[in-house]
PDB file of C-alpha atoms in Angstrom:
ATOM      1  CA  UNK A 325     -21.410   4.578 -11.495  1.00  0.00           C
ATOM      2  CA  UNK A 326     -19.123   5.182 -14.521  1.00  0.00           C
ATOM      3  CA  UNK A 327     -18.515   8.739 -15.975  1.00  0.00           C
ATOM      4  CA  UNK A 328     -20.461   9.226 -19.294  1.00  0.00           C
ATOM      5  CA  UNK A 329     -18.086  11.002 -21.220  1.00  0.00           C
ATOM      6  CA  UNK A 330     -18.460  14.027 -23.712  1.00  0.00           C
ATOM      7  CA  UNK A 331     -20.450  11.961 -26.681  1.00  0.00           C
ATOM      8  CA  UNK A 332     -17.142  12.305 -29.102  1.00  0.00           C
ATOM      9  CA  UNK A 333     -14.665  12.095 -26.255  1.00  0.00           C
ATOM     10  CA  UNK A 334     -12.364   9.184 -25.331  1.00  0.00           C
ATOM     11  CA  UNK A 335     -11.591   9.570 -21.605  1.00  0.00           C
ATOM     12  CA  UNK A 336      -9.188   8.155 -19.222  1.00  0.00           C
ATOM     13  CA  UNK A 337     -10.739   7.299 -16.210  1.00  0.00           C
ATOM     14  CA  UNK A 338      -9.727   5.924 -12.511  1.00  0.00           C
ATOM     15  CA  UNK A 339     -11.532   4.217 -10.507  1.00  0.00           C
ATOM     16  CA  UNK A 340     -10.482   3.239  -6.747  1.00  0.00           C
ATOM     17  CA  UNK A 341     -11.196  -0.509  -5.520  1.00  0.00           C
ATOM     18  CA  UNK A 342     -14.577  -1.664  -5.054  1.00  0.00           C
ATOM     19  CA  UNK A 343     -16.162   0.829  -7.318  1.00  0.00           C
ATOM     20  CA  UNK A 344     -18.737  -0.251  -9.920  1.00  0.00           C
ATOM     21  CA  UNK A 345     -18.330   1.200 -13.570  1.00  0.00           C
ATOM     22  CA  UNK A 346     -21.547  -0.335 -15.207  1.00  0.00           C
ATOM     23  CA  UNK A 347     -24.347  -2.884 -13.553  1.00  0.00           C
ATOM     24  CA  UNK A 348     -26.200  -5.510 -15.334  1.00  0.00           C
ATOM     25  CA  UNK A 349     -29.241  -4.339 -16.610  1.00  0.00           C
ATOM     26  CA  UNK A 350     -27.654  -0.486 -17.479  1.00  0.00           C
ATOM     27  CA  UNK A 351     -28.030   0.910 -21.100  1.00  0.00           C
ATOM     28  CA  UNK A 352     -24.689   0.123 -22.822  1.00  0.00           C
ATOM     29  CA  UNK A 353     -22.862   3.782 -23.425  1.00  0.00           C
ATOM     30  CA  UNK A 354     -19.209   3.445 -23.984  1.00  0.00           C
ATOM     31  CA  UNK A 355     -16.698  -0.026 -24.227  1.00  0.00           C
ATOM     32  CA  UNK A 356     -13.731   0.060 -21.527  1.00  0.00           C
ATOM     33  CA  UNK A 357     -10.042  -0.490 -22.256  1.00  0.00           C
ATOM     34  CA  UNK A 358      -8.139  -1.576 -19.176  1.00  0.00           C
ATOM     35  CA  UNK A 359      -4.991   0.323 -18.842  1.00  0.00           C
ATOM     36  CA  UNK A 360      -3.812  -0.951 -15.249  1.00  0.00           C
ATOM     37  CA  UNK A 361      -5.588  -2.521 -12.487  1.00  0.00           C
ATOM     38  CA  UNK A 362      -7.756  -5.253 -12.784  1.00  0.00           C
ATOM     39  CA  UNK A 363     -11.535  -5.670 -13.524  1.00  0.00           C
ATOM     40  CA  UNK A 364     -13.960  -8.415 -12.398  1.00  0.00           C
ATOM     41  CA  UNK A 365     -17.081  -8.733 -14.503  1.00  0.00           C
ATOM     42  CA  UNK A 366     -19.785 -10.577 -12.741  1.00  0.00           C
ATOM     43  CA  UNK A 367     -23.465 -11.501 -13.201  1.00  0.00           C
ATOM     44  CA  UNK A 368     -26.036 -11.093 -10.251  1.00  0.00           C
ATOM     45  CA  UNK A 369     -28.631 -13.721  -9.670  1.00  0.00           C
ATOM     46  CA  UNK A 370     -30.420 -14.964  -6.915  1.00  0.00           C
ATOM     47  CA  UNK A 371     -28.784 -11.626  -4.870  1.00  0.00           C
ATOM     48  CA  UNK A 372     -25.277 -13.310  -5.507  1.00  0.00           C
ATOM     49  CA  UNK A 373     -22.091 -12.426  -7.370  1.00  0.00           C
ATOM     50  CA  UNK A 374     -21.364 -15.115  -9.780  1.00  0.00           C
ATOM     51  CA  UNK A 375     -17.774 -14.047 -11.510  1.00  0.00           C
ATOM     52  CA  UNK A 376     -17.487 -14.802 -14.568  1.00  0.00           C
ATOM     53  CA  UNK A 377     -14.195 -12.693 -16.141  1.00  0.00           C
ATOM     54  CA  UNK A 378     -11.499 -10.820 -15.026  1.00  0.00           C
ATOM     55  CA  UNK A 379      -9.778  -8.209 -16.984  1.00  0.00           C
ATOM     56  CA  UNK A 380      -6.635  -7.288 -17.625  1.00  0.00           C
ATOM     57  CA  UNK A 381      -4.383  -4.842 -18.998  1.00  0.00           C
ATOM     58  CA  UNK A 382      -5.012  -3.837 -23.205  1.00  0.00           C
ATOM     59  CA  UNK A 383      -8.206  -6.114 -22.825  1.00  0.00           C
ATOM     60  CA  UNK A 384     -11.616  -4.292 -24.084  1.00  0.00           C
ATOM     61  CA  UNK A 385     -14.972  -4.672 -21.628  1.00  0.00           C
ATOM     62  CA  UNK A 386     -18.085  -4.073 -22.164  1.00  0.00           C
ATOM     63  CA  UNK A 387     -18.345  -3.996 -25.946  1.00  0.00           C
ATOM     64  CA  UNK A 388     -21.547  -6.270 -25.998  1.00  0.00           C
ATOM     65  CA  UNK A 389     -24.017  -3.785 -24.768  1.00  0.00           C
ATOM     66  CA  UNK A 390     -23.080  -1.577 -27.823  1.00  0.00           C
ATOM     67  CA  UNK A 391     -23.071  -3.912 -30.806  1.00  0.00           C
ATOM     68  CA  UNK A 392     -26.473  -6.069 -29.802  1.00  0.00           C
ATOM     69  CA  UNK A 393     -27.709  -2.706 -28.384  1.00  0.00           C
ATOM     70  CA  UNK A 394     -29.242  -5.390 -25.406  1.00  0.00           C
ATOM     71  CA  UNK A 395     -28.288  -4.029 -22.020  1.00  0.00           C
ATOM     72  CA  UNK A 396     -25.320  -4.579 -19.600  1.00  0.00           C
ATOM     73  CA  UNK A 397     -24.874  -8.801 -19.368  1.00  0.00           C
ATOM     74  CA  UNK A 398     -22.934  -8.490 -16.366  1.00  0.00           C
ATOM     75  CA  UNK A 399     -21.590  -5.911 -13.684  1.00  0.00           C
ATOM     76  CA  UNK A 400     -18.032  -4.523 -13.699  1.00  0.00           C
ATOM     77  CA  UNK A 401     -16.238  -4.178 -10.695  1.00  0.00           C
ATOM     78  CA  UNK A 402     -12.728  -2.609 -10.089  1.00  0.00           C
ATOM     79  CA  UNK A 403     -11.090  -5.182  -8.114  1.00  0.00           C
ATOM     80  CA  UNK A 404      -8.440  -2.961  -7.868  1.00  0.00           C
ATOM     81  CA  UNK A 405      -7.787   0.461  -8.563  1.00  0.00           C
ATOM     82  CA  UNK A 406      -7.973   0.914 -11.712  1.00  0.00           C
ATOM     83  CA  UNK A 407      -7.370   3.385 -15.036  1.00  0.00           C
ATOM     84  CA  UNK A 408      -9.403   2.652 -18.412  1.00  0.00           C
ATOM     85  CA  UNK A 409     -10.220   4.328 -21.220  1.00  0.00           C
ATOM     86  CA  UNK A 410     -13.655   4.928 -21.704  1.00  0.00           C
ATOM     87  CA  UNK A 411     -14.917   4.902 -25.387  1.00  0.00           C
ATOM     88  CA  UNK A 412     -18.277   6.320 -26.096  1.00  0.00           C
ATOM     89  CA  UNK A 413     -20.592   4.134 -28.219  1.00  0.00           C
ATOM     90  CA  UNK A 414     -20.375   6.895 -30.742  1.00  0.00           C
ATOM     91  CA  UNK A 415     -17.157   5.743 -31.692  1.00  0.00           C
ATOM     92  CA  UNK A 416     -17.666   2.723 -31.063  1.00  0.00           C
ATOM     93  CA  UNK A 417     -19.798   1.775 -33.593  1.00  0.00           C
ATOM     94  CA  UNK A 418     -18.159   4.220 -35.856  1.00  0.00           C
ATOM     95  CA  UNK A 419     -15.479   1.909 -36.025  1.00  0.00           C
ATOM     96  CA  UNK A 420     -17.788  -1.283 -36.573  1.00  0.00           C
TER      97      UNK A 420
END
C-alpha cells in the first residue's frame, strides 16, 4: 500500500516491482507523477486483472479519485521498480 504522505508534503517515493500503490475501491489521497519505471493501472473484475493503462515517465496517475472525490477506478501496479512523486490531495485540489 502507498505511503500517505505528510498532508502538505510532496514526496518522492520508490516502489520495487510488483508492489501495489493504490487498489480500486481505496479513498483517493494523493495523484502520482511517474519519475522512472513504469506503472500498470488495471481494473479487477470477475477476480481478474483487466489492464487498461500503462504509465510512463512525466505522466500523472491517479488524479480521478481526487477531483470526482469517487474512489480508486482502477489498481496501480509497479510493473517495474519504480520512483513517483506523490502529491497529496491537499495540493491537489489547491491547484484546481
Amino acid at each position: 500500500m502507498a505511503a500517505v504522505p505528510d498532508e502538505q508534503t510532496v514526496e518522492i517515493v520508490a516502489f520495487p516491482k510488483g508492489a501495489v500503490l493504490f487498489k480500486q475501491g481505496d479513498r483517493g489521497e494523493a495523484a502520482y507523477i511517474l519519475n522512472s519505471g513504469a506503472i500498470g493501472l488495471y481494473r479487477e473484475s470477475h477476480g481478474r486483472r483487466v489492464p487498461i493503462a500503462s504509465m510512463r515517465r512525466g505522466e500523472m496517475f491517479g488524479e480521478m479519485a481526487l477531483t470526482d472525490g469517487g474512489p480508486r477506478l482502477a489498481t496501480a501496479y509497479a510493473i517495474e521498480d519504480s520512483v513517483v512523486m506523490v502529491v497529496p490531495a491537499s495540493i491537489m485540489c489547491a491547484r484546481l
